[in-house]
C-alpha cells in the first residue's frame, strides 16, 4: 500500500465540510436530491417508443427503503428485526426474481436497529447494498455475499474501485446530542456527529471485488471530493489535488490562493470544471472561481452576491448566486448568459428544465444559451427518480388519481404522451427503457422503448 500525505502540517482552518453541517439542510437540498438524477442524461431517439405493461413485483410499503431501478433490474428491500432482505428482479414479461439475500440491519443503540435507507446498485460484477453508512457487497449473478464493512463505500468511475472517506477528529469533539447546542456539525464515516471539523481526512481505495484496501491517502482538515474520469478530485481549504482512482498516486496538485482574505468554502464539479466558492454563504466578498480538471488552470473568476435564504437549485449548469435567484454562466468564460429568479434549474440533455423552487412542479423547458421559452409544462411534475443517461419523463395525475407519463423530446422540443399506470401509484423511477411505480403492495413495471 502507498501512503500519500497531502501537507499534514497545514492548519485545518475554515474548510468545506466533508458532509455539510446539519443546519444547512433546507428544502432546496431535498429538491436537489431529486433534481441531480437528471443531470447526466440526454433524451434518446423517440422512434421506437411504445408503452407496455410488463407486470408487478411484490414490494413491502416501506417508504424509508425505496426500490431501485438499475438497468434491466429492480432491487427491493424488506424485513424486520435484525436483518433486511434485498431481492433482485429481472424486468422480463413478467418480472422474475433472480435472488434474495439477508443483510444485517443498522444498529442505532443497545438492542435497537433502524430501517435506514437500504439501497442497492450494480457495480461491475457485484451489487453494493448500503444501509446508512454500512456497505455489503454481493455477487451480482447469484447474490452470494462477498464482503461487508461498517463504512460507506462509494464506487468510482470504471467500476473496479470504491472510495471510503474517513474524517479523523480530535478527542472530545463529539457532539452532545442531549444538549442540542446550535452550530455546525461534522460527521464521521460511521455517522457520529462532531461540533468541530476533522483534523485530517483519510481516503481509502477499496477493491470492489474483494473489499481489500488498494491504496490510502490523506489530506489535512475537512475536504470534499469529486469523481471524474481522470481521477479523484480532492478540494481542501488550501489546495486542489487529483488522485489516481486505481493507485491513489498524486497526478496533479496546486495551492489555492486566499481571495479578499477568504479561503475556499465549498465546491462542485460540472463536467470538466471544478467550481470553487469563496466567502461565507451569507457574507460579503463572495466569489466563484473555475478550474479545469484537465490542467488545474484557473479559467475565470466572477463575484457572487450574498446567498439567499432559499436560493434554489442549479443542477448540471454553471451558476452564480445573484441578488435575486441565480445567474447562468458560460462555462468557458464565466460571462452571464441569463438570469433565473426564484426557480430551480436542471440541465436535461440539450435543454434546461425550470421548476418551482422547493417543489417538483415543472414550469417550462428553456434554451440553455439564453433562457428563452421552448415548452410550457403547466400541470406536469418532474418527481420521477431518473437514472443517469435517461431522457426527461414527466407525469401528471388525473381525477381518478391515475398517473399519466410523457417524454420531453428534443430538436424540436415537444411533449410526447406515453401511457398511464394501472390505478393509484406513489413514487416512480425511470431509465432509458423502463418506468417502475409503487402501487398498493406491488411495484408496477412498464417499458416505453422497444
Coordinates of C-alpha atoms in Angstrom, one line a residue:
X1 CA 0.0 0.0 0.0
X2 CA 1.2 3.5 -0.8
X3 CA 0.6 6.2 1.8
X4 CA 0.3 9.7 0.3
X5 CA 0.2 12.6 2.8
X6 CA -1.1 15.9 1.5
X7 CA 0.6 18.5 3.6
X8 CA -0.4 17.3 7.1
X9 CA 1.2 20.4 8.6
X10 CA -1.4 22.7 7.2
X11 CA -3.9 24.1 9.6
X12 CA -7.5 22.9 9.0
X13 CA -9.0 26.4 9.2
X14 CA -12.5 27.1 7.8
X15 CA -13.0 24.5 5.1
X16 CA -15.6 22.9 3.0
X17 CA -17.2 20.2 5.2
X18 CA -16.9 16.6 4.1
X19 CA -20.6 16.3 5.0
X20 CA -22.5 19.6 5.1
X21 CA -23.4 20.8 8.6
X22 CA -26.8 19.6 9.7
X23 CA -28.3 23.1 10.0
X24 CA -27.7 23.7 6.3
X25 CA -30.1 21.2 5.1
X26 CA -33.0 23.1 3.5
X27 CA -36.0 22.4 1.3
X28 CA -33.8 23.1 -1.7
X29 CA -31.4 20.4 -0.6
X30 CA -34.3 17.9 -0.8
X31 CA -35.2 19.1 -4.2
X32 CA -31.5 18.8 -5.3
X33 CA -31.6 15.1 -4.3
X34 CA -34.4 14.6 -6.8
X35 CA -33.0 17.0 -9.4
X36 CA -29.5 15.7 -9.6
X37 CA -30.6 12.4 -11.0
X38 CA -31.4 14.2 -14.3
X39 CA -28.0 15.9 -14.7
X40 CA -26.0 13.4 -16.7
X41 CA -28.7 12.2 -19.1
X42 CA -30.0 13.2 -22.5
X43 CA -33.1 12.2 -24.4
X44 CA -32.6 9.4 -26.9
X45 CA -34.4 8.9 -30.2
X46 CA -38.2 8.5 -29.8
X47 CA -38.7 6.4 -32.9
X48 CA -39.1 3.1 -31.0
X49 CA -41.4 4.4 -28.2
X50 CA -44.3 2.1 -27.1
X51 CA -45.9 1.9 -23.7
X52 CA -46.2 -1.7 -22.4
X53 CA -47.2 -3.2 -19.0
X54 CA -44.8 -5.9 -18.0
X55 CA -46.3 -7.0 -14.7
X56 CA -45.9 -6.5 -11.0
X57 CA -43.3 -7.1 -8.3
X58 CA -44.2 -7.8 -4.7
X59 CA -42.9 -4.9 -2.5
X60 CA -43.5 -4.0 1.1
X61 CA -44.7 -0.4 1.5
X62 CA -41.7 0.9 3.5
X63 CA -41.0 4.5 2.5
X64 CA -37.6 4.5 4.2
X65 CA -36.3 1.9 1.8
X66 CA -37.4 2.8 -1.7
X67 CA -36.9 0.4 -4.6
X68 CA -34.1 0.9 -7.1
X69 CA -34.4 0.6 -10.9
X70 CA -31.0 -0.4 -12.2
X71 CA -30.7 -1.2 -15.9
X72 CA -32.8 -4.3 -16.6
X73 CA -33.2 -5.0 -12.9
X74 CA -35.2 -3.8 -9.9
X75 CA -33.9 -4.1 -6.3
X76 CA -36.4 -4.3 -3.4
X77 CA -35.8 -4.4 0.4
X78 CA -37.9 -5.7 3.2
X79 CA -37.8 -7.4 6.6
X80 CA -38.0 -6.6 10.2
X81 CA -35.8 -7.2 13.3
X82 CA -32.0 -7.7 12.9
X83 CA -31.9 -8.4 9.2
X84 CA -33.1 -7.0 6.0
X85 CA -33.9 -8.9 2.8
X86 CA -32.8 -7.5 -0.5
X87 CA -34.1 -9.1 -3.7
X88 CA -33.1 -8.7 -7.3
X89 CA -35.7 -8.9 -10.1
X90 CA -35.3 -9.1 -13.8
X91 CA -37.5 -6.8 -15.9
X92 CA -38.8 -9.5 -18.2
X93 CA -42.5 -10.1 -19.0
X94 CA -43.5 -10.9 -16.4
X95 CA -40.7 -9.7 -14.0
X96 CA -38.9 -12.6 -12.3
X97 CA -37.0 -12.9 -9.0
X98 CA -33.3 -13.6 -9.5
X99 CA -32.2 -13.9 -5.9
X100 CA -32.7 -12.7 -2.3
X101 CA -30.0 -12.1 0.3
X102 CA -30.2 -11.2 4.0
X103 CA -28.1 -8.3 5.2
X104 CA -27.6 -7.0 8.8
X105 CA -29.7 -4.2 10.0
X106 CA -28.0 -1.0 11.1
X107 CA -27.8 -0.6 14.9
X108 CA -28.7 2.7 16.4
X109 CA -28.2 1.8 20.1
X110 CA -28.2 -1.1 22.5
X111 CA -30.7 -3.7 21.3
X112 CA -32.1 -1.2 18.7
X113 CA -32.0 -1.3 14.9
X114 CA -33.3 1.2 12.4
X115 CA -34.8 0.7 9.0
X116 CA -32.3 3.2 7.5
X117 CA -32.2 3.9 3.8
X118 CA -31.4 0.5 2.2
X119 CA -30.2 0.8 -1.4
X120 CA -28.7 -1.5 -3.9
X121 CA -26.7 -0.8 -7.1
X122 CA -24.9 -2.9 -9.6
X123 CA -21.2 -2.1 -10.0
X124 CA -19.4 -4.4 -12.3
X125 CA -19.9 -8.0 -11.1
X126 CA -21.0 -7.0 -7.6
X127 CA -24.1 -5.4 -6.1
X128 CA -23.4 -2.8 -3.4
X129 CA -26.1 -2.8 -0.7
X130 CA -26.0 0.2 1.7
X131 CA -27.9 0.8 4.9
X132 CA -26.9 4.2 6.3
X133 CA -23.1 4.2 6.5
X134 CA -22.7 0.4 6.1
X135 CA -22.0 -1.4 2.9
X136 CA -22.5 -5.1 1.9
X137 CA -21.2 -6.4 -1.4
X138 CA -22.8 -9.5 -3.0
X139 CA -22.3 -11.4 -6.3
X140 CA -24.4 -9.7 -9.0
X141 CA -25.3 -13.0 -10.6
X142 CA -26.1 -15.2 -7.5
X143 CA -26.5 -12.8 -4.6
X144 CA -23.8 -14.7 -2.7
X145 CA -22.0 -12.5 0.0
X146 CA -18.6 -11.1 -1.0
X147 CA -17.7 -8.7 1.8
X148 CA -19.1 -6.2 4.4
X149 CA -17.9 -3.0 6.1
X150 CA -19.4 -0.6 8.6
X151 CA -18.2 2.4 6.5
X152 CA -19.8 3.7 3.3
X153 CA -18.0 2.7 0.0
X154 CA -18.7 4.9 -3.0
X155 CA -17.9 3.4 -6.4
X156 CA -15.7 5.4 -8.7
X157 CA -15.7 5.7 -12.5
X158 CA -14.7 2.4 -14.0
X159 CA -16.5 0.2 -11.5
X160 CA -13.4 -1.5 -10.1
X161 CA -12.5 0.7 -7.1
X162 CA -14.7 2.3 -4.4
X163 CA -13.8 5.2 -2.2
X164 CA -14.0 5.5 1.6
X165 CA -13.9 9.0 3.1
X166 CA -12.9 8.7 6.8
X167 CA -12.6 12.0 8.7
X168 CA -10.5 11.9 11.9
X169 CA -11.4 14.2 14.8
X170 CA -9.7 15.5 17.9
X171 CA -10.7 13.8 21.2
X172 CA -13.6 15.5 23.0
X173 CA -15.3 17.0 19.9
X174 CA -18.2 14.5 19.8
X175 CA -21.4 16.5 19.7
X176 CA -23.6 16.3 22.8
X177 CA -26.9 15.3 21.2
X178 CA -28.8 15.5 24.6
X179 CA -27.7 19.2 24.9
X180 CA -28.8 20.2 21.4
X181 CA -26.5 23.2 21.2
X182 CA -26.7 25.1 17.9
X183 CA -23.9 25.3 15.4
X184 CA -22.2 23.4 12.5
X185 CA -22.0 19.7 12.8
X186 CA -19.4 17.4 11.0
X187 CA -19.9 13.7 10.7
X188 CA -17.6 10.7 11.0
X189 CA -17.6 7.9 8.4
X190 CA -20.0 5.9 10.7
X191 CA -22.3 8.9 11.2
X192 CA -21.2 10.2 14.6
X193 CA -21.7 14.0 14.8
X194 CA -18.9 16.3 16.0
X195 CA -19.0 20.0 16.7
X196 CA -15.5 20.8 15.3
X197 CA -14.1 19.9 11.8
X198 CA -11.8 17.0 11.5
X199 CA -8.0 17.3 11.9
X200 CA -7.4 15.2 8.8
X201 CA -9.4 13.2 6.3
X202 CA -8.3 9.7 5.2
X203 CA -9.2 8.2 1.9
X204 CA -9.1 4.5 1.1
X205 CA -9.4 3.0 -2.3
X206 CA -11.3 -0.4 -2.0
X207 CA -11.2 -3.2 -4.5
X208 CA -14.9 -3.8 -5.1
X209 CA -14.5 -7.4 -5.9
X210 CA -12.8 -8.3 -2.6
X211 CA -13.3 -5.4 -0.2
X212 CA -9.5 -5.2 0.3
X213 CA -7.8 -1.8 0.6
X214 CA -6.0 -1.0 -2.6
X215 CA -4.5 2.4 -1.5
X216 CA -4.6 5.1 1.1
X217 CA -4.2 8.8 1.0
X218 CA -4.9 11.7 3.4
X219 CA -5.5 15.4 3.4
X220 CA -5.5 18.0 6.3
X221 CA -8.8 19.2 7.7
X222 CA -12.2 18.7 6.2
X223 CA -12.3 18.1 2.4
X224 CA -14.8 17.3 -0.4
X225 CA -14.0 15.0 -3.3
X226 CA -15.4 14.6 -6.8
X227 CA -15.4 11.5 -9.0
X228 CA -14.1 12.3 -12.5
X229 CA -13.0 10.0 -15.4
X230 CA -9.4 11.3 -14.9
X231 CA -9.3 10.5 -11.2
X232 CA -10.5 11.7 -7.7
X233 CA -10.5 15.4 -7.4
X234 CA -9.9 16.5 -3.7
X235 CA -10.8 20.1 -2.7
X236 CA -9.3 21.3 0.6
X237 CA -9.1 24.8 2.1
X238 CA -5.6 25.4 0.7
X239 CA -5.2 23.1 -2.3
X240 CA -6.7 21.2 -5.2
X241 CA -5.4 17.6 -5.8
X242 CA -6.1 14.9 -8.4
X243 CA -5.5 11.3 -7.2
X244 CA -5.4 8.2 -9.4
X245 CA -8.5 6.2 -8.9
X246 CA -6.6 2.9 -9.2
X247 CA -3.4 3.7 -7.2
X248 CA -4.1 6.8 -5.1
X249 CA -1.0 8.4 -6.6
X250 CA -1.0 12.2 -6.9
X251 CA -1.4 13.1 -10.5
X252 CA -1.7 16.9 -10.1
X253 CA -1.8 19.4 -7.2
X254 CA -1.9 23.1 -6.9
X255 CA -2.1 25.5 -4.0
X256 CA -5.3 27.6 -3.8
X257 CA -5.0 31.3 -3.0
X258 CA -6.9 33.3 -0.5
X259 CA -9.2 35.9 -2.1
X260 CA -10.0 39.1 -0.1
X261 CA -8.9 37.3 3.0
X262 CA -11.2 34.3 2.3
X263 CA -10.4 30.7 1.9
X264 CA -12.4 28.2 -0.3
X265 CA -15.6 27.3 1.5
X266 CA -17.2 24.8 -0.9
X267 CA -17.1 23.4 -4.4
X268 CA -18.8 21.3 -7.0
X269 CA -17.9 19.5 -10.3
X270 CA -19.7 20.4 -13.5
X271 CA -18.3 18.4 -16.5
X272 CA -14.6 19.3 -16.7
X273 CA -14.8 22.3 -14.3
X274 CA -14.2 22.5 -10.6
X275 CA -16.2 25.4 -9.3
X276 CA -14.7 26.7 -6.0
X277 CA -16.8 29.1 -3.9
X278 CA -15.0 31.7 -1.7
X279 CA -16.6 33.5 1.2
X280 CA -19.3 32.5 3.8
X281 CA -22.7 31.8 2.4
X282 CA -24.3 35.0 3.8
X283 CA -21.2 37.2 3.9
X284 CA -19.6 39.8 1.6
X285 CA -16.7 39.4 -0.8
X286 CA -18.0 36.2 -2.2
X287 CA -16.6 34.9 -5.5
X288 CA -16.8 31.8 -7.7
X289 CA -13.6 30.5 -9.4
X290 CA -13.5 27.9 -12.2
X291 CA -10.5 25.5 -12.6
X292 CA -10.0 23.0 -15.4
X293 CA -9.9 19.4 -14.2
X294 CA -7.6 18.5 -17.1
X295 CA -4.9 21.1 -16.3
X296 CA -5.9 22.7 -12.9
X297 CA -5.5 26.1 -14.6
X298 CA -7.8 28.9 -13.4
X299 CA -10.1 29.7 -16.2
X300 CA -12.2 32.6 -14.8
X301 CA -13.4 34.3 -11.6
X302 CA -16.7 36.1 -11.0
X303 CA -18.2 37.8 -8.0
X304 CA -21.2 36.3 -6.2
X305 CA -24.0 38.1 -4.2
X306 CA -24.9 37.0 -0.7
X307 CA -26.7 33.7 -0.8
X308 CA -30.5 33.9 -0.4
X309 CA -32.3 32.2 2.4
X310 CA -33.6 29.6 -0.2
X311 CA -31.6 30.2 -3.3
X312 CA -33.0 27.2 -5.3
X313 CA -31.2 24.6 -7.2
X314 CA -28.9 24.8 -10.2
X315 CA -28.1 21.2 -11.4
X316 CA -25.9 20.5 -14.3
X317 CA -25.4 24.1 -15.1
X318 CA -22.7 26.7 -14.2
X319 CA -24.5 29.2 -12.0
X320 CA -23.5 32.0 -9.6
X321 CA -25.7 33.5 -6.8
X322 CA -27.2 36.8 -7.8
X323 CA -29.2 39.4 -5.8
X324 CA -32.4 37.6 -6.8
X325 CA -32.1 34.0 -7.8
X326 CA -29.1 32.8 -9.9
X327 CA -27.2 33.8 -13.0
X328 CA -26.5 31.1 -15.6
X329 CA -22.9 31.4 -16.8
X330 CA -21.0 30.4 -19.9
X331 CA -18.7 27.5 -18.7
X332 CA -15.9 28.7 -21.0
X333 CA -15.7 32.3 -20.0
X334 CA -17.9 32.8 -16.8
X335 CA -19.9 35.5 -18.7
X336 CA -23.6 35.8 -17.7
X337 CA -25.9 34.2 -20.2
X338 CA -29.2 34.9 -18.5
X339 CA -30.9 35.3 -15.0
X340 CA -33.4 32.9 -13.4
X341 CA -35.0 34.5 -10.4
X342 CA -36.9 32.2 -8.0
X343 CA -36.8 28.9 -9.9
X344 CA -34.9 25.6 -9.8
X345 CA -32.9 24.8 -12.9
X346 CA -32.0 21.3 -14.1
X347 CA -29.9 20.6 -17.2
X348 CA -31.5 17.8 -19.2
X349 CA -29.7 16.8 -22.4
X350 CA -29.7 19.9 -24.7
X351 CA -32.3 21.8 -22.7
X352 CA -32.9 23.2 -19.3
X353 CA -35.9 22.3 -17.1
X354 CA -37.3 25.1 -14.8
X355 CA -39.4 24.0 -11.8
X356 CA -40.9 25.8 -8.8
X357 CA -38.4 26.2 -6.0
X358 CA -39.0 23.6 -3.2
X359 CA -41.4 21.5 -5.3
X360 CA -41.2 19.2 -8.3
X361 CA -43.8 21.2 -10.3
X362 CA -42.4 21.6 -13.8
X363 CA -42.8 25.1 -15.3
X364 CA -41.1 25.1 -18.7
X365 CA -38.2 24.0 -20.8
X366 CA -35.8 26.7 -21.8
X367 CA -32.8 27.2 -24.1
X368 CA -29.6 26.9 -22.1
X369 CA -27.9 29.6 -24.2
X370 CA -30.4 32.4 -23.4
X371 CA -33.2 31.2 -21.2
X372 CA -35.8 31.6 -24.0
X373 CA -39.1 29.6 -23.7
X374 CA -39.1 26.3 -25.6
X375 CA -42.0 24.4 -24.0
X376 CA -44.5 25.3 -21.2
X377 CA -45.3 22.4 -18.8
X378 CA -48.2 23.5 -16.7
X379 CA -49.8 20.7 -14.7
X380 CA -46.8 18.3 -15.1
X381 CA -44.4 17.1 -12.4
X382 CA -40.8 16.1 -12.5
X383 CA -41.0 13.9 -9.4
X384 CA -39.6 10.8 -11.1
X385 CA -36.3 9.4 -9.9
X386 CA -34.3 9.0 -13.1
X387 CA -31.1 7.0 -13.8
X388 CA -28.0 8.5 -15.4
X389 CA -28.5 8.7 -19.2
X390 CA -32.3 8.9 -19.0
X391 CA -34.4 11.3 -21.0
X392 CA -36.7 13.6 -19.2
X393 CA -40.1 12.0 -18.3
X394 CA -42.9 13.9 -16.6
X395 CA -46.1 12.7 -15.0
X396 CA -49.5 14.2 -14.0
X397 CA -52.4 12.7 -12.1
X398 CA -56.0 12.8 -13.4
X399 CA -59.2 12.9 -11.4
X400 CA -59.1 9.2 -10.8
X401 CA -55.5 9.6 -9.4
X402 CA -54.1 7.5 -12.2
X403 CA -50.6 8.8 -13.3
X404 CA -50.0 9.6 -16.9
X405 CA -46.5 9.9 -18.4
X406 CA -45.0 12.0 -21.2
X407 CA -41.5 12.3 -22.7
X408 CA -39.8 15.6 -23.4
X409 CA -38.4 15.2 -26.9
X410 CA -35.6 17.3 -28.3
X411 CA -35.0 19.0 -31.7
X412 CA -37.6 20.2 -31.8
X413 CA -38.7 20.4 -28.2
X414 CA -42.1 18.7 -27.8
X415 CA -44.1 16.7 -25.2
X416 CA -44.9 13.2 -26.3
X417 CA -47.5 11.2 -24.3
X418 CA -46.5 7.7 -23.4
X419 CA -49.1 5.9 -21.3
X420 CA -50.7 5.6 -17.8
X421 CA -50.4 3.4 -14.7
X422 CA -52.9 0.8 -13.5
X423 CA -54.6 2.8 -10.8
X424 CA -53.1 4.8 -8.0
X425 CA -49.3 4.9 -7.6
X426 CA -46.9 6.9 -5.5
X427 CA -43.1 7.2 -6.1
X428 CA -41.9 6.3 -9.6
X429 CA -38.5 5.7 -11.2
X430 CA -37.3 5.6 -14.8
X431 CA -34.3 5.0 -17.0
X432 CA -34.0 4.9 -20.8
X433 CA -36.3 2.0 -21.2
X434 CA -38.5 1.3 -18.1
X435 CA -40.9 3.0 -15.7
X436 CA -41.5 1.5 -12.3
X437 CA -44.0 2.8 -9.8
X438 CA -45.1 1.8 -6.3
X439 CA -48.7 0.7 -6.1
X440 CA -50.5 -1.0 -3.2
X441 CA -48.2 -3.7 -2.0
X442 CA -46.6 -4.1 -5.5
X443 CA -44.4 -2.3 -8.0
X444 CA -46.0 -1.8 -11.4
X445 CA -43.4 -2.2 -14.2
X446 CA -43.8 -0.7 -17.7
X447 CA -41.5 -0.5 -20.7
X448 CA -41.7 2.5 -23.0
X449 CA -38.9 1.9 -25.5
X450 CA -38.9 -1.1 -27.8

